[in-house]
XYZ file of C-alpha atoms in Angstrom:
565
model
C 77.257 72.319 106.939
C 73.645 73.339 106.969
C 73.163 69.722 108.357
C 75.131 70.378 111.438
C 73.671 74.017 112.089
C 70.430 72.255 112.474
C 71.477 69.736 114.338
C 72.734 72.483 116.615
C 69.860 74.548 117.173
C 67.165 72.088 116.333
C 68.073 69.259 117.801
C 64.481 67.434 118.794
C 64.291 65.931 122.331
C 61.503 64.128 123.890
C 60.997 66.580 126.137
C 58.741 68.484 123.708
C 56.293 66.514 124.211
C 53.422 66.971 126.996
C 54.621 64.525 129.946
C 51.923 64.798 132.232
C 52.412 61.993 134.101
C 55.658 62.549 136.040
C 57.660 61.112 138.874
C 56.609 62.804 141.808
C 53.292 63.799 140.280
C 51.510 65.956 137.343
C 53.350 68.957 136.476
C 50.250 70.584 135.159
C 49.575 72.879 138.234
C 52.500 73.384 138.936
C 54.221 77.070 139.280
C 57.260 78.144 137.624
C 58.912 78.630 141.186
C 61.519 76.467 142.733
C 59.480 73.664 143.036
C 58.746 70.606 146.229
C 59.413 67.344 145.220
C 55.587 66.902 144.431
C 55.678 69.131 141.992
C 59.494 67.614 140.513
C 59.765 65.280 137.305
C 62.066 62.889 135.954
C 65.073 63.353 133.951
C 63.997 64.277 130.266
C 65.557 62.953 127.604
C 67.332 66.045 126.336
C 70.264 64.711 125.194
C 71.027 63.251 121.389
C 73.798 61.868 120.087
C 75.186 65.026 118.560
C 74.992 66.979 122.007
C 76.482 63.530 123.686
C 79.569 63.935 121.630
C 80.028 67.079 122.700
C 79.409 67.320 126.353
C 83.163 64.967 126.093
C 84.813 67.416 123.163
C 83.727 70.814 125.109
C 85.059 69.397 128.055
C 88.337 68.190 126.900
C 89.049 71.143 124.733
C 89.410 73.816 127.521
C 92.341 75.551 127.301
C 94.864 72.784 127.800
C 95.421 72.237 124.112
C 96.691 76.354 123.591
C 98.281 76.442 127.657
C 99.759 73.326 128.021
C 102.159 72.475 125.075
C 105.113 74.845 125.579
C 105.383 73.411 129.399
C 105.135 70.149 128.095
C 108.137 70.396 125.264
C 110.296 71.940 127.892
C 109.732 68.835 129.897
C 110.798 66.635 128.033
C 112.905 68.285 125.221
C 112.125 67.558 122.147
C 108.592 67.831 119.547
C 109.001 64.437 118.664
C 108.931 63.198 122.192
C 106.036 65.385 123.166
C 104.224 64.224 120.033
C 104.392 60.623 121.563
C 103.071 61.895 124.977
C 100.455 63.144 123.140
C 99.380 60.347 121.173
C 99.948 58.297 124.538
C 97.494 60.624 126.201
C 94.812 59.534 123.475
C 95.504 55.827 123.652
C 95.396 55.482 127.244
C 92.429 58.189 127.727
C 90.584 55.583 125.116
C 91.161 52.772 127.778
C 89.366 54.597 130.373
C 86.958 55.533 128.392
C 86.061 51.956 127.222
C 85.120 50.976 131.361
C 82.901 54.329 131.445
C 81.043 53.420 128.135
C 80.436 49.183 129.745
C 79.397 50.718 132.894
C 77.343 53.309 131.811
C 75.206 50.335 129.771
C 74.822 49.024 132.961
C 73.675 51.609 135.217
C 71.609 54.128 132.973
C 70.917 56.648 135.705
C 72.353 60.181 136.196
C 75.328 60.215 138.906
C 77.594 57.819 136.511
C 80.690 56.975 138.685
C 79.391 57.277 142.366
C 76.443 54.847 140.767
C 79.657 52.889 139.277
C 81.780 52.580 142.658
C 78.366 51.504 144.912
C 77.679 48.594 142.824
C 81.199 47.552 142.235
C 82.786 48.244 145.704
C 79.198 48.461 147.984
C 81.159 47.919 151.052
C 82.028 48.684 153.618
C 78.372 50.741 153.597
C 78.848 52.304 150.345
C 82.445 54.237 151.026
C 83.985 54.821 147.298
C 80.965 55.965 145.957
C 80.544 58.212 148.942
C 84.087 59.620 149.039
C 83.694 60.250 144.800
C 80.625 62.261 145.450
C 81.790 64.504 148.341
C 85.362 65.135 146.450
C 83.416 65.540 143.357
C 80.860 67.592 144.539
C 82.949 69.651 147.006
C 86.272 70.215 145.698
C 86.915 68.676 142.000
C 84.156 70.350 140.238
C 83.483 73.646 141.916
C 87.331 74.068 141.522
C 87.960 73.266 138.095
C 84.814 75.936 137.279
C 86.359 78.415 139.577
C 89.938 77.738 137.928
C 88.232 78.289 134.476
C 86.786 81.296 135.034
C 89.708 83.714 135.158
C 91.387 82.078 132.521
C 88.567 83.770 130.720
C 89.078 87.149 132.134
C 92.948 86.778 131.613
C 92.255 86.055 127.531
C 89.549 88.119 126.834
C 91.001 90.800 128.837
C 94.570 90.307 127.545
C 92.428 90.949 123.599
C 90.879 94.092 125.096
C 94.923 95.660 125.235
C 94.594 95.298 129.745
C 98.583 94.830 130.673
C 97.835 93.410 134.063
C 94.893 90.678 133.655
C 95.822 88.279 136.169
C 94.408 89.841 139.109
C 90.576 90.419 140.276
C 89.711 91.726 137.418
C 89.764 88.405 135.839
C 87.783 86.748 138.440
C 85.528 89.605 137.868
C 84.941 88.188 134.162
C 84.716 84.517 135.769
C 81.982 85.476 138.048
C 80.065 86.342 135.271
C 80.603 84.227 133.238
C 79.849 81.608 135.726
C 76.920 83.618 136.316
C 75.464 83.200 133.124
C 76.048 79.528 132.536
C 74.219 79.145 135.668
C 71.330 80.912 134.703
C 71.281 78.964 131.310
C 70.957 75.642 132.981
C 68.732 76.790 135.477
C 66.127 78.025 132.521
C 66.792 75.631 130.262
C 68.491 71.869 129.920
C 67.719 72.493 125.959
C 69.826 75.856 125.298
C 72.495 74.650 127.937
C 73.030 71.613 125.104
C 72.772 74.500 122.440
C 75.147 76.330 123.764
C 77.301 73.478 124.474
C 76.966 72.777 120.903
C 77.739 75.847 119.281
C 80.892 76.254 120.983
C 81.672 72.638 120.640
C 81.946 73.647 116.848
C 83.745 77.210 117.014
C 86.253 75.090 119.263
C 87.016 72.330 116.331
C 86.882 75.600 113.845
C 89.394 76.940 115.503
C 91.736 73.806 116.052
C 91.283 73.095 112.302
C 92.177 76.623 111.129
C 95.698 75.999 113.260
C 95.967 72.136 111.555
C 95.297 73.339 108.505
C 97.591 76.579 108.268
C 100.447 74.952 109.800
C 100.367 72.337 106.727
C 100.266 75.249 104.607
C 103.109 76.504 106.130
C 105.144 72.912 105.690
C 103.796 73.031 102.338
C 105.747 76.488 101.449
C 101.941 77.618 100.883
C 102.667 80.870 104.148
C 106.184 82.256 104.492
C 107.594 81.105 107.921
C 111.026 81.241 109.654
C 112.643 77.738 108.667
C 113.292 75.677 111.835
C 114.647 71.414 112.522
C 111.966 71.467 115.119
C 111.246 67.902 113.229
C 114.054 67.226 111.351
C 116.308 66.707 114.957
C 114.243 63.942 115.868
C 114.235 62.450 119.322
C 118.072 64.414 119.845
C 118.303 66.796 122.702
C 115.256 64.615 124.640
C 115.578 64.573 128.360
C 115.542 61.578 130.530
C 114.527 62.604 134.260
C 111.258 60.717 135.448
C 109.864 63.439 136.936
C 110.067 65.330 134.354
C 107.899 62.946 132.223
C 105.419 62.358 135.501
C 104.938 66.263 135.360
C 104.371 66.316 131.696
C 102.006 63.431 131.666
C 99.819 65.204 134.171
C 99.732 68.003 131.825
C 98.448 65.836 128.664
C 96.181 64.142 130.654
C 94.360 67.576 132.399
C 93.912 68.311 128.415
C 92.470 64.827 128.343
C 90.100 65.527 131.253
C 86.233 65.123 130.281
C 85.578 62.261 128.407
C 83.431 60.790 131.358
C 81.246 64.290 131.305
C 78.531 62.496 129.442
C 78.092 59.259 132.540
C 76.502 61.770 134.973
C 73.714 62.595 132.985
C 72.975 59.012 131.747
C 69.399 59.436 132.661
C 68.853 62.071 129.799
C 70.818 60.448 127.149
C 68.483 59.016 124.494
C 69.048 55.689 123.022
C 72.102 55.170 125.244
C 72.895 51.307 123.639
C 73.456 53.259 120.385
C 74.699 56.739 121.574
C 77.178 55.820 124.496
C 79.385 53.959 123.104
C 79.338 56.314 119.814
C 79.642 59.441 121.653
C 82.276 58.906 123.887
C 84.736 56.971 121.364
C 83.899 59.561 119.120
C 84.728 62.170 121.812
C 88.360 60.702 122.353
C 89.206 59.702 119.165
C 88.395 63.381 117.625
C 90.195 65.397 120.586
C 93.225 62.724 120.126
C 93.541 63.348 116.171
C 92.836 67.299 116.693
C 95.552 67.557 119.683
C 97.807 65.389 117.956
C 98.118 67.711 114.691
C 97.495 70.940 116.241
C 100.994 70.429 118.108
C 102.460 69.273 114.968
C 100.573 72.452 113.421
C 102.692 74.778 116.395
C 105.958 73.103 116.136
C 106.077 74.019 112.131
C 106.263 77.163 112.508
C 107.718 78.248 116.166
C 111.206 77.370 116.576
C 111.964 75.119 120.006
C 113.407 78.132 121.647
C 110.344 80.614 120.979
C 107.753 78.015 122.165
C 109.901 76.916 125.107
C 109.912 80.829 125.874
C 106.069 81.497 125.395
C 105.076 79.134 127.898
C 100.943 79.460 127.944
C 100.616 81.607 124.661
C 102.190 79.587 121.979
C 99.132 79.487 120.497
C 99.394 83.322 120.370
C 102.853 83.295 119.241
C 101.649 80.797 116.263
C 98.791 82.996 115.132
C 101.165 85.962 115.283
C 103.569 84.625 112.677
C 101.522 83.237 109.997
C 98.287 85.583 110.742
C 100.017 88.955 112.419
C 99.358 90.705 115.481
C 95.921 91.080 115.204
C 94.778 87.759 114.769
C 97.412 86.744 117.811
C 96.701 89.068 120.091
C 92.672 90.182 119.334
C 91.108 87.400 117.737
C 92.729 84.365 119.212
C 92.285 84.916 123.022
C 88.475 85.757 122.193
C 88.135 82.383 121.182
C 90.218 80.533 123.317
C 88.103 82.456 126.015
C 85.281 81.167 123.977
C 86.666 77.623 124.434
C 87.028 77.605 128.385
C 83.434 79.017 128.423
C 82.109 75.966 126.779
C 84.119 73.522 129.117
C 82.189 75.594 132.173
C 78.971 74.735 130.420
C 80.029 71.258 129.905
C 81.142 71.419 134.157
C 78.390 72.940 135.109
C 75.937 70.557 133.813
C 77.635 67.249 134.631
C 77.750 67.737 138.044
C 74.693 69.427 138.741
C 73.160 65.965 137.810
C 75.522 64.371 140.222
C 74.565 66.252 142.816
C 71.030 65.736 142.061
C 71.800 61.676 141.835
C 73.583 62.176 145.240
C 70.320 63.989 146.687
C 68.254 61.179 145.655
C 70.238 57.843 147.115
C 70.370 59.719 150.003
C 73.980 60.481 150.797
C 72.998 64.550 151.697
C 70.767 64.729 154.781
C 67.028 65.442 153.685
C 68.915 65.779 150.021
C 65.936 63.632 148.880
C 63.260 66.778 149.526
C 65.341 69.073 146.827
C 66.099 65.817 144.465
C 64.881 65.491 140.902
C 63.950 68.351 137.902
C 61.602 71.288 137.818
C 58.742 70.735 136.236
C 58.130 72.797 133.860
C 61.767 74.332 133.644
C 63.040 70.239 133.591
C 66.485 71.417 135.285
C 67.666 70.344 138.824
C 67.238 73.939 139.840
C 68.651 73.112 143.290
C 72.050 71.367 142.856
C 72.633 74.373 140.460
C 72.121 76.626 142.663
C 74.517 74.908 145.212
C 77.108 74.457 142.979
C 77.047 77.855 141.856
C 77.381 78.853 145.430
C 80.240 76.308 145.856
C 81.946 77.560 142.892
C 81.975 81.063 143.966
C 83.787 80.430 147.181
C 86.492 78.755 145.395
C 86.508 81.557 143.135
C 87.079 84.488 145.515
C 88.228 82.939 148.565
C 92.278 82.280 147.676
C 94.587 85.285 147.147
C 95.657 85.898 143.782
C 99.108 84.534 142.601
C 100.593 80.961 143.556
C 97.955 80.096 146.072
C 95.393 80.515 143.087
C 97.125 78.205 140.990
C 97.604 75.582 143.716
C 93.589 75.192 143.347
C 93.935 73.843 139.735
C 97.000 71.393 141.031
C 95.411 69.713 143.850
C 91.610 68.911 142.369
C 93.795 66.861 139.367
C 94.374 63.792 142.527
C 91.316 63.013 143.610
C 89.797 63.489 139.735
C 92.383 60.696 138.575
C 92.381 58.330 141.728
C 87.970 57.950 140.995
C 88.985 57.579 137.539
C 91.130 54.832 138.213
C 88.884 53.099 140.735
C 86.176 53.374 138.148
C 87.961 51.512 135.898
C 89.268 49.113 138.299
C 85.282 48.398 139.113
C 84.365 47.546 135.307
C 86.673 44.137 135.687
C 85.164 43.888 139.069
C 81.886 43.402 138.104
C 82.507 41.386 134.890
C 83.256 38.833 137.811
C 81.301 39.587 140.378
C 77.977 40.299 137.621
C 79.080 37.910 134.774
C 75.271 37.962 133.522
C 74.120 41.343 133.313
C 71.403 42.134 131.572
C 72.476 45.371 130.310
C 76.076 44.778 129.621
C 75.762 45.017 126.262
C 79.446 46.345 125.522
C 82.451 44.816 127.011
C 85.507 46.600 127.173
C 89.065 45.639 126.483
C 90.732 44.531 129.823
C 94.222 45.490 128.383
C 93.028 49.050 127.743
C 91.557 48.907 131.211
C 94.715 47.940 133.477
C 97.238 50.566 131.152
C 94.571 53.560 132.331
C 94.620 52.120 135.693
C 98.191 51.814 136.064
C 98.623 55.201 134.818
C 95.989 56.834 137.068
C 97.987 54.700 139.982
C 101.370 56.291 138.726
C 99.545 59.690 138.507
C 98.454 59.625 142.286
C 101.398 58.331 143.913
C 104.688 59.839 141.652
C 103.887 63.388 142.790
C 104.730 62.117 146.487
C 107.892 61.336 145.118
C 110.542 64.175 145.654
C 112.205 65.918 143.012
C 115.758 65.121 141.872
C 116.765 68.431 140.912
C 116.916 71.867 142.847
C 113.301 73.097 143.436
C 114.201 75.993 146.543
C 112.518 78.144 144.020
C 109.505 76.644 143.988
C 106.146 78.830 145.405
C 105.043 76.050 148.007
C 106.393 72.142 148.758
C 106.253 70.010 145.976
C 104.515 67.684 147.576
C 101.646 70.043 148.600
C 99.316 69.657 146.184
C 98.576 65.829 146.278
C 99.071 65.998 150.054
C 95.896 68.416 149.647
C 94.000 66.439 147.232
C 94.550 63.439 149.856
C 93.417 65.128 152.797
C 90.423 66.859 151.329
C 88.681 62.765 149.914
C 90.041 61.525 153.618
C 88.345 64.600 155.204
C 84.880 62.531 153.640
C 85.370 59.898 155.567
C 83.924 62.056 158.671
C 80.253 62.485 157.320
C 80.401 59.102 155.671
C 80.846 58.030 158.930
C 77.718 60.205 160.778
C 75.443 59.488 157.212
C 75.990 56.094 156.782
C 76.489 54.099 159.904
C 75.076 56.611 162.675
C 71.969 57.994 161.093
C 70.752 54.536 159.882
C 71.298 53.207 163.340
C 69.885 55.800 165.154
C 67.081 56.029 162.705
C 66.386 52.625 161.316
C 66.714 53.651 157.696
C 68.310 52.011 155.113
C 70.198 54.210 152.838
C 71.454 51.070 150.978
C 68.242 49.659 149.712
C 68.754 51.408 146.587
C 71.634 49.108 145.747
C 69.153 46.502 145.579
C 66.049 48.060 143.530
C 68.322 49.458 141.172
C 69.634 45.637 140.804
C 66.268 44.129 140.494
C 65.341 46.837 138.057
C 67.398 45.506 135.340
C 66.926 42.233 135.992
C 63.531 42.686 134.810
C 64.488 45.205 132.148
C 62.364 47.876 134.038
C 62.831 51.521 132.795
C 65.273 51.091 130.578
C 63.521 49.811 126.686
C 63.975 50.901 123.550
C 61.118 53.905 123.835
C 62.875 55.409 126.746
C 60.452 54.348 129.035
C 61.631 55.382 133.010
C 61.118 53.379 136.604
C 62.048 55.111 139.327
C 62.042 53.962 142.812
C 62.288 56.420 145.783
C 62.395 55.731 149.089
C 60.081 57.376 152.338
C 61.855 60.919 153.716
C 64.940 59.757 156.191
C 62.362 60.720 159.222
C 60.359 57.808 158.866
C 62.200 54.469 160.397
C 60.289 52.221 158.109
C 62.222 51.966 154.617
C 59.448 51.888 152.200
C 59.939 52.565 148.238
C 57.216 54.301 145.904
C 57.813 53.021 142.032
C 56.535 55.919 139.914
C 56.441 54.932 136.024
C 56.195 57.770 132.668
C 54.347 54.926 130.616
C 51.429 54.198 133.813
C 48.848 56.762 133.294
C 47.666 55.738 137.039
C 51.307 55.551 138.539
C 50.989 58.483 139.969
C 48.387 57.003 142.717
C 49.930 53.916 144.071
C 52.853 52.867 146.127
C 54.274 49.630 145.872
C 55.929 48.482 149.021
C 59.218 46.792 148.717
C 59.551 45.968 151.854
């Protein structure tokens, strides 16, 4: 135990040291101010295999694992057949995650998928990895964070004895909440891992205190009202498709995260050793913890209570074997607790994307606001935009229905990119046979079951209902239908970025397809001592396409340009 409290608080990054020799230029005289990219450096290599691990866990343990059960055993009828979903979930989550971990080998940068879908699918001009990054950056992300924050107010608020919790004043919570993560990643990439760590471990603490009590409890060890939740079996299980499409969307938002960890590839030390390790290690421990913790519930709340409790069975557990105190004071704190680290674990990811965006050149002039803070060493800008993103989400709906609709439709688009992701990992093992960097080679089995799930997961909601649904708060079909308009709606400004600007302009916002390629065919940047290449292009307002290769290890780097072309 003291090991891991170390490795928590102290966990050494390179960072530490001096680097003087940076990017875009010594950081020495620099100011602590948002900085120009002169005065921006590279990614530091913050992150260690510990805080790798949990960027995934944080992530995936949100509140899906206390929310999501109930719903899921009314679906489909019985604990044993939600048990399988469950295990399904992991298996199939473990597929996907297999493609991220070969293509992250290959393309150690931050931005992870939209670096994924350019060099798998680069035409026509570049359009997946576009569309990704504007649905990602614009509606998945922002969303989910603005979803998660009242789910904080609602528990924490719910633990401070407030009767009505589901209204502003749990978005008033989520702002600041949101608010303070911000400020965390803006000050420091270091604590933001801390942080992410600490509650990484109070969320396992607290998944392992409901594992282990409910064997306790099936042990005769705590007094509990006797129930054939188990002993039934499969008998009673339902059989409508739907039913089991809807429930399967529900395992798999719990699922959600493992691929946190690809958009900040750039910072990950020792990524031949720590990728693969860290995002196995992810799955495999959020499987085995989900797994038990519903066999954990189902011990000791009868089918009829959890069907009944809908998002608080985890309340309704704690209050039986622990009493009200624990259920309704304790609990929520720390299920709040949980959601907060998932925002951390948001927040970060796709500030990085949005920085990786900045830099290829997909945002107009994005490349003058690219790349870290000098001395802070956090991409003070995309934070800042996100945060501003994220805040629109959170107070523009109403409260009620149209609320919830914003955690329904960013689920599409999230799972169609996952798929295509995947689908690009057996593209390239033809299409880039030879790799130098491909140094782990996933299981093409694995691959097409996650595929054809994410396929079944984007299409099956089109699919109307066979029973009554006239009760329903909006169209059943309303959600995807929103998820598909708002990645089409990217098709406008991929349109005006990528084939008018460059033609009005001359530029090539493509080249970096290339020098990326020819990077690690050479093995540049990317050795065993961490050592970084970066190649970035002139600003967009010049017509000639020039690159400037900037290297850590070349004292003198700093002072020549190296034309491409």
């Amino acid at each position: 135990m003291p090991d891991i409290w170390k490795r928590v608080w102290h966990e050494k990054t390179e960072a530490e040291s001096d680097i003087v020799s940076q990017v875009w230029g010594s950081s020495e005289d620099s100011t602590p101010s948002i900085a120009t990219p002169a005065q921006m450096a590279p990614a530091r290599k913050n992150i260690g295999i510990f805080s790798a691990t949990a960027m995934g866990v944080s992530l995936m343990m949100g509140s899906g694992i206390f929310s999501t059960p109930a719903s899921i055993l009314k679906l489909v009828g019985t604990p044993s057949m939600a048990l399988v979903l469950w295990a399904l979930g992991a298996v199939i989550s473990f597929g996907g995650a297999t493609a991220f971990i070969e293509l992250g080998l290959m393309y150690r940068r931050n931005g992870g998928t939209m670096r994924f879908l350019a060099h798998a699918f680069p035409r026509p001009k570049l359009m997946l990895a576009f569309l990704f990054s504007w649905a990602m950056i614009v509606c998945i992300r922002p969303g989910a964070i603005a979803a998660n924050g009242p789910v904080i107010g609602k528990y924490w608020l719910y633990a401070a004895g407030q009767s009505d919790s589901s209204g502003w004043q749990a978005r008033g919570v989520g702002f600041g909440c949101i608010t303070f993560v911000t400020a965390i990643n803006i000050v420091s990439a270091k604590w933001s891992l801390r942080l992410i760590n600490l509650l990484t471990v109070i969320k396992i603490v607290v998944i392992l205190i409901i594992v282990i009590t409910g064997i306790v409890a099936a042990a005769g060890g705590i007094h509990v009202e006797h129930n054939d939740n188990w002993s039934r079996g499969f008998s009673g299980t339902r059989g409508d498709a739907r039913n089991y499409a809807s429930a399967l969307t529900k395992v798999f938002w719990a699922y959600d995260g493992f691929t946190n960890l690809v958009y900040s590839l750039g910072e990950l030390r020792r990524p031949e050793r720590n990728l693969p390790w860290s995002i196995s290690a992810s799955v495999v421990i959020v499987g085995i913890l989900y797994v038990l913790a519903n066999v954990a519930f189902f011990i000791v709340v009868p089918i009829d209570v959890a069907i009944n409790s809908e998002e608080i069975l985890a309340a309704e557990f704690t209050f039986r074997v622990f009493g009200q105190s624990v259920g309704k004071v304790a609990l929520p704190i720390f299920i709040g607790l949980s959601v907060l680290g998932t925002i951390c674990a948001q927040t970060y990811g796709v500030s990085r994307l949005l920085d990786s965006t900045n830099e290829v050149g997909f945002i107009p002039y994005g490349r003058r606001f690219c790349g870290n803070h000098a001395k802070l060493g956090t991409p003070i800008y995309s934070l800042v935009a996100i945060y501003a993103l994220t805040l629109l989400y959170l107070f523009a709906p109403p409260p009620g229905k149209v609320f919830d609709l914003l955690v329904d439709f960013v689920q599409w688009s999230t799972w169609l990119f996952y798929g295509l992701a995947a689908a690009g990992a057996i593209v390239l093992r033809y299409t880039k046979p030879h790799h130098p960097l491909r140094t782990f080679k996933s299981f093409h089995p694995l691959n097409i079951m996650f595929i054809a799930f994410c396929i079944y997961i984007t299409v099956f909601p089109f699919v109307p209902p066979t029973s009554d649904t006239s009760d329903a708060p909006y169209p059943f079909y309303l959600s995807p239908l929103l998820g598909l308009i708002t990645t089409l709606a990217g098709l406008i400004p991929w349109y005006f970025r990528m084939y008018w600007w460059p033609k009005k302009t001359g530029v090539n916002l493509m080249a970096w397809i290339e020098s990326e390629d020819a990077e690690d065919v050479h093995g540049a940047g990317f050795d065993e001592h961490d050592s970084e290449q970066r190649v970035d292009q002139v600003d967009e307002s010049e017509p000639d396409v020039k690159e400037q290769t900037r290297t850590v290890d070349d004292k003198q780097a700093n002072d020549e340009q190296i034309h491409v072309k």
